[in-house]
XYZ file of C-alpha atoms in Angstrom:
331
model
C -14.154 29.092 -25.170
C -13.377 29.050 -21.454
C -13.902 32.373 -19.699
C -10.881 33.929 -17.925
C -12.990 36.450 -15.971
C -13.078 34.389 -12.781
C -9.355 33.503 -12.657
C -7.949 34.045 -9.222
C -4.296 34.756 -8.427
C -2.680 34.131 -5.066
C 0.944 34.371 -4.129
C 3.067 33.666 -1.016
C 6.596 33.714 0.274
C 8.035 30.467 1.442
C 11.235 29.602 3.421
C 13.111 26.401 2.788
C 16.145 25.538 4.996
C 19.340 24.623 3.154
C 21.241 21.501 4.217
C 24.267 23.246 5.848
C 24.976 26.447 4.001
C 25.337 27.485 0.359
C 28.323 29.748 -0.346
C 29.361 31.634 -3.530
C 31.617 34.628 -4.100
C 28.833 37.051 -3.077
C 28.247 35.398 0.370
C 26.590 32.498 2.111
C 22.915 31.612 2.979
C 21.270 28.969 5.076
C 17.780 29.106 3.564
C 16.110 29.513 0.190
C 13.389 32.164 0.072
C 10.979 31.468 -2.802
C 7.732 33.054 -4.001
C 4.917 30.833 -5.258
C 2.149 32.025 -7.596
C -1.100 30.080 -8.012
C -3.728 30.693 -10.697
C -7.110 29.091 -10.036
C -10.095 28.679 -12.296
C -12.646 25.938 -12.997
C -11.587 23.889 -10.026
C -8.012 23.667 -11.292
C -4.896 25.482 -9.964
C -1.668 26.056 -11.777
C 1.520 26.776 -9.807
C 4.852 28.429 -10.403
C 7.803 29.117 -8.133
C 10.528 31.779 -8.381
C 13.564 32.958 -6.389
C 13.970 36.736 -6.132
C 17.690 37.543 -6.521
C 19.224 40.614 -4.801
C 21.928 40.709 -7.512
C 19.210 41.970 -9.882
C 17.542 44.234 -7.309
C 14.772 41.754 -6.443
C 13.290 41.051 -2.982
C 10.663 38.552 -1.889
C 8.384 41.312 -0.821
C 8.781 43.306 -4.039
C 8.206 40.103 -6.097
C 5.083 39.288 -4.060
C 3.714 42.800 -4.679
C 4.438 42.599 -8.380
C 2.515 39.357 -8.653
C -0.421 40.601 -6.563
C -0.660 43.651 -8.964
C -1.448 41.265 -11.758
C -4.784 40.115 -10.341
C -6.745 42.807 -12.198
C -5.066 42.210 -15.606
C -5.697 38.432 -15.244
C -9.311 39.151 -14.415
C -9.528 41.232 -17.589
C -8.269 38.270 -19.673
C -4.485 38.663 -19.663
C -2.965 35.464 -21.066
C 0.502 33.951 -21.050
C 1.386 35.582 -24.367
C 0.279 39.064 -23.319
C 2.097 38.582 -19.972
C 5.481 38.787 -21.807
C 4.829 42.390 -22.511
C 2.900 43.254 -19.360
C 5.747 42.377 -16.927
C 9.523 42.820 -17.337
C 11.808 39.661 -17.353
C 12.587 38.487 -13.879
C 11.490 36.278 -10.995
C 7.897 37.556 -10.661
C 7.080 37.005 -14.288
C 8.681 33.536 -14.088
C 6.308 32.420 -11.267
C 3.184 33.628 -13.079
C 4.267 32.401 -16.583
C 4.801 28.925 -15.109
C 1.557 29.040 -13.174
C -0.322 30.002 -16.309
C 1.338 27.176 -18.256
C 0.514 24.663 -15.568
C -3.111 25.747 -15.452
C -3.367 25.683 -19.302
C -1.953 22.125 -19.382
C -4.280 20.929 -16.672
C -7.325 22.599 -18.273
C -6.525 20.836 -21.572
C -5.795 17.421 -19.999
C -2.352 17.436 -21.675
C 1.243 17.469 -20.551
C 2.797 20.952 -21.045
C 5.344 19.725 -23.542
C 2.552 18.431 -25.824
C 0.760 21.803 -25.362
C 3.863 23.612 -26.494
C 4.932 21.197 -29.210
C 8.274 20.451 -27.554
C 10.094 17.166 -27.060
C 9.095 15.337 -23.888
C 11.788 15.674 -21.264
C 13.704 12.475 -20.427
C 15.738 11.546 -17.325
C 19.112 13.360 -17.470
C 22.200 13.984 -15.299
C 22.223 17.143 -13.279
C 25.335 18.888 -11.965
C 25.862 18.890 -8.216
C 27.234 22.039 -6.626
C 30.291 22.297 -4.289
C 30.162 25.525 -2.332
C 33.045 28.013 -2.128
C 35.436 27.484 0.739
C 39.060 26.794 1.519
C 40.815 24.274 -0.658
C 40.687 21.743 2.185
C 37.013 22.248 2.898
C 36.177 22.046 -0.839
C 38.250 18.884 -1.238
C 36.377 17.236 1.660
C 32.967 18.199 0.251
C 34.089 17.000 -3.223
C 35.296 13.691 -1.825
C 31.775 13.047 -0.471
C 30.323 13.797 -3.881
C 33.038 12.136 -6.032
C 30.644 9.416 -7.108
C 28.579 11.991 -9.033
C 29.409 12.243 -12.718
C 29.079 16.041 -12.994
C 30.233 18.556 -10.349
C 29.766 22.321 -10.438
C 32.485 24.046 -8.405
C 31.945 27.509 -6.943
C 35.124 29.668 -7.067
C 35.757 33.111 -5.759
C 38.961 34.848 -6.958
C 42.224 34.685 -5.062
C 43.387 31.124 -4.432
C 41.111 29.550 -7.032
C 44.084 27.720 -8.601
C 44.676 25.904 -5.294
C 40.825 25.213 -4.900
C 40.349 23.642 -8.300
C 43.520 21.523 -8.001
C 42.368 20.214 -4.635
C 38.846 19.470 -6.076
C 40.262 17.642 -8.978
C 42.397 15.477 -6.795
C 39.346 14.617 -4.624
C 37.201 13.710 -7.681
C 39.458 12.375 -10.415
C 36.749 10.811 -12.427
C 34.022 13.464 -12.326
C 33.443 16.024 -15.117
C 33.967 19.497 -13.602
C 32.392 22.772 -14.505
C 33.293 25.961 -12.621
C 31.250 28.990 -11.619
C 33.205 32.111 -10.591
C 30.140 34.280 -10.104
C 31.848 37.442 -11.564
C 34.723 37.117 -8.996
C 37.701 37.174 -11.346
C 39.386 40.169 -12.867
C 41.086 40.927 -16.143
C 44.399 40.636 -14.227
C 43.990 37.013 -12.998
C 41.630 35.826 -15.764
C 44.319 34.077 -17.823
C 45.937 32.479 -14.771
C 42.659 31.110 -13.458
C 41.531 29.808 -16.846
C 44.906 28.069 -17.136
C 44.500 26.450 -13.740
C 41.069 25.272 -14.679
C 42.315 23.848 -17.976
C 45.174 22.046 -16.143
C 42.509 20.441 -13.852
C 40.588 19.274 -16.810
C 37.591 21.583 -16.316
C 35.128 21.526 -19.159
C 33.402 24.917 -18.746
C 33.854 28.098 -16.735
C 30.766 30.170 -15.935
C 30.790 33.971 -15.736
C 34.451 34.618 -14.749
C 34.192 38.410 -15.050
C 31.587 40.852 -13.948
C 28.694 41.481 -16.261
C 29.408 44.641 -18.303
C 33.155 44.229 -17.709
C 33.691 41.070 -19.693
C 35.283 42.596 -22.830
C 38.666 40.969 -21.931
C 37.165 37.542 -22.955
C 37.150 38.684 -26.477
C 40.863 39.603 -26.407
C 42.391 36.388 -25.145
C 42.733 32.819 -26.351
C 40.314 30.942 -24.151
C 41.807 27.458 -23.255
C 38.381 26.077 -22.399
C 34.723 27.040 -22.996
C 33.277 30.018 -21.172
C 29.587 30.396 -20.289
C 27.656 33.563 -19.685
C 25.331 33.737 -16.662
C 24.945 37.199 -15.122
C 25.802 38.644 -18.560
C 22.815 36.975 -20.212
C 19.133 37.297 -19.314
C 16.876 36.891 -22.341
C 17.063 36.969 -26.152
C 17.820 40.665 -26.156
C 21.129 40.087 -24.417
C 22.456 37.396 -26.834
C 24.024 39.448 -29.619
C 26.651 41.267 -27.485
C 27.967 37.912 -26.155
C 29.290 36.697 -29.447
C 33.118 36.502 -29.512
C 33.175 36.538 -25.661
C 31.315 33.404 -24.673
C 30.849 29.919 -25.970
C 27.701 29.028 -24.015
C 24.838 30.649 -22.176
C 23.216 29.662 -18.852
C 19.426 29.952 -19.208
C 17.583 30.376 -15.922
C 13.862 30.899 -15.762
C 14.178 33.503 -13.051
C 16.325 35.631 -15.426
C 14.209 35.084 -18.575
C 10.954 35.676 -16.819
C 9.555 32.172 -17.349
C 9.589 29.168 -19.545
C 7.928 30.905 -22.472
C 10.885 33.218 -23.003
C 13.390 30.591 -22.002
C 12.305 28.228 -24.800
C 12.510 31.037 -27.379
C 15.842 32.041 -25.966
C 17.268 28.521 -26.189
C 16.210 28.328 -29.853
C 17.807 31.717 -30.598
C 20.995 30.928 -28.696
C 21.492 27.690 -30.615
C 20.851 29.461 -33.892
C 23.754 31.788 -32.956
C 26.067 28.885 -32.197
C 25.990 28.947 -28.343
C 25.897 25.768 -26.348
C 23.139 25.698 -23.768
C 23.327 25.280 -20.031
C 20.110 25.035 -17.917
C 20.609 26.535 -14.529
C 18.658 27.244 -11.400
C 18.591 29.018 -8.090
C 18.429 27.027 -4.797
C 14.703 26.196 -4.742
C 12.255 23.311 -4.593
C 11.185 20.907 -7.310
C 8.345 23.251 -8.326
C 10.973 25.704 -9.677
C 13.024 22.898 -11.361
C 10.099 21.143 -13.119
C 9.492 23.758 -15.882
C 13.207 23.911 -16.704
C 13.140 20.259 -17.518
C 11.629 21.177 -20.904
C 14.897 22.843 -21.798
C 17.041 19.758 -21.055
C 16.789 18.200 -24.587
C 18.628 21.225 -25.937
C 21.183 21.466 -23.165
C 24.784 20.410 -23.026
C 24.784 20.941 -19.272
C 21.825 20.557 -16.920
C 22.232 22.185 -13.479
C 19.000 21.580 -11.663
C 20.221 20.447 -8.259
C 18.423 23.043 -6.170
C 16.260 20.447 -4.230
C 19.339 18.349 -3.522
C 20.855 21.331 -1.618
C 17.755 21.704 0.671
C 17.199 20.072 4.002
C 13.927 18.883 2.515
C 11.962 19.324 -0.787
C 8.257 19.941 -1.109
C 5.882 16.972 -1.100
C 5.541 15.277 -4.446
C 8.783 16.731 -5.700
C 10.950 15.498 -8.541
C 12.514 12.134 -8.381
C 16.327 12.257 -8.007
C 18.290 9.017 -8.248
C 21.828 10.048 -7.312
C 22.531 12.734 -10.039
C 19.796 11.456 -12.352
C 16.764 13.710 -12.453
C 13.385 12.524 -13.811
C 10.601 14.552 -15.506
C 7.881 15.936 -13.305
C 4.665 14.105 -12.575
C 1.525 16.110 -13.611
C 0.515 16.592 -9.979
C 3.700 18.639 -9.331
C 3.684 20.733 -12.488
C 2.794 20.668 -16.156
């Protein structure tokens, strides 16, 4: 049995410029700030990447400190299974969970999906995100992306009916999903859902604020509604029934691939459709999420496409088609 006593953990903050800017209802940003964890032992290094999210009280510095604090437990033999109880769900645990999985796969000379007994990921279509803006700006951005089969449209509250109508006119053949990022209210919920239905939208993500989404259970929903900020890990699934039709699984919320896979299985057992989501980050953060794609109705792993550049050896994107990672990148 391989000793874990000499495992070394390193972590760092990285900055990745975004191509233009990325705007949602909570604001705009021009760079992605990620935290990378690396676990080294036996001449091999496993890597994982996360994106701390202020919406959940996370900062890059706090995430870095949380990771650095795990050096001693790792030296004492902490493994990926024990990690689930040793750290709370969130970005820091995601980076370390994925780094441990990557190292475990490399040490065994196997791909990570064989290690976990999961189906091998195959090439699949990812959504491509259109940032929030005026109807005219969003229509122009949509027209440039109208060749893509699946577009994810960021909305933000007042004027969303005009925005989605303009987007649909600019991309008549694309499948549309919408993400309101908690910006709607119980007063405009029905109106905005109707506007999305009129535009042929397939799915609306998180229309109401998490914890204030009870109105979804009281109305007739004209299209499917997906939980994002309202769902984190398996513990949050039960209260969603009757309010949501789908759940967006993100590794930064679940605290890594280990919990994300268990959550996908549990969500499907409860009748939810699965969406695989991401933050704006490099291919190192997208690669583990590819293992969830075989269970997903929607795959939204376009983070690297929104960057000015991806890391070397990143995932292969061919238009909106995303291909499984090479072992040198992850897993």
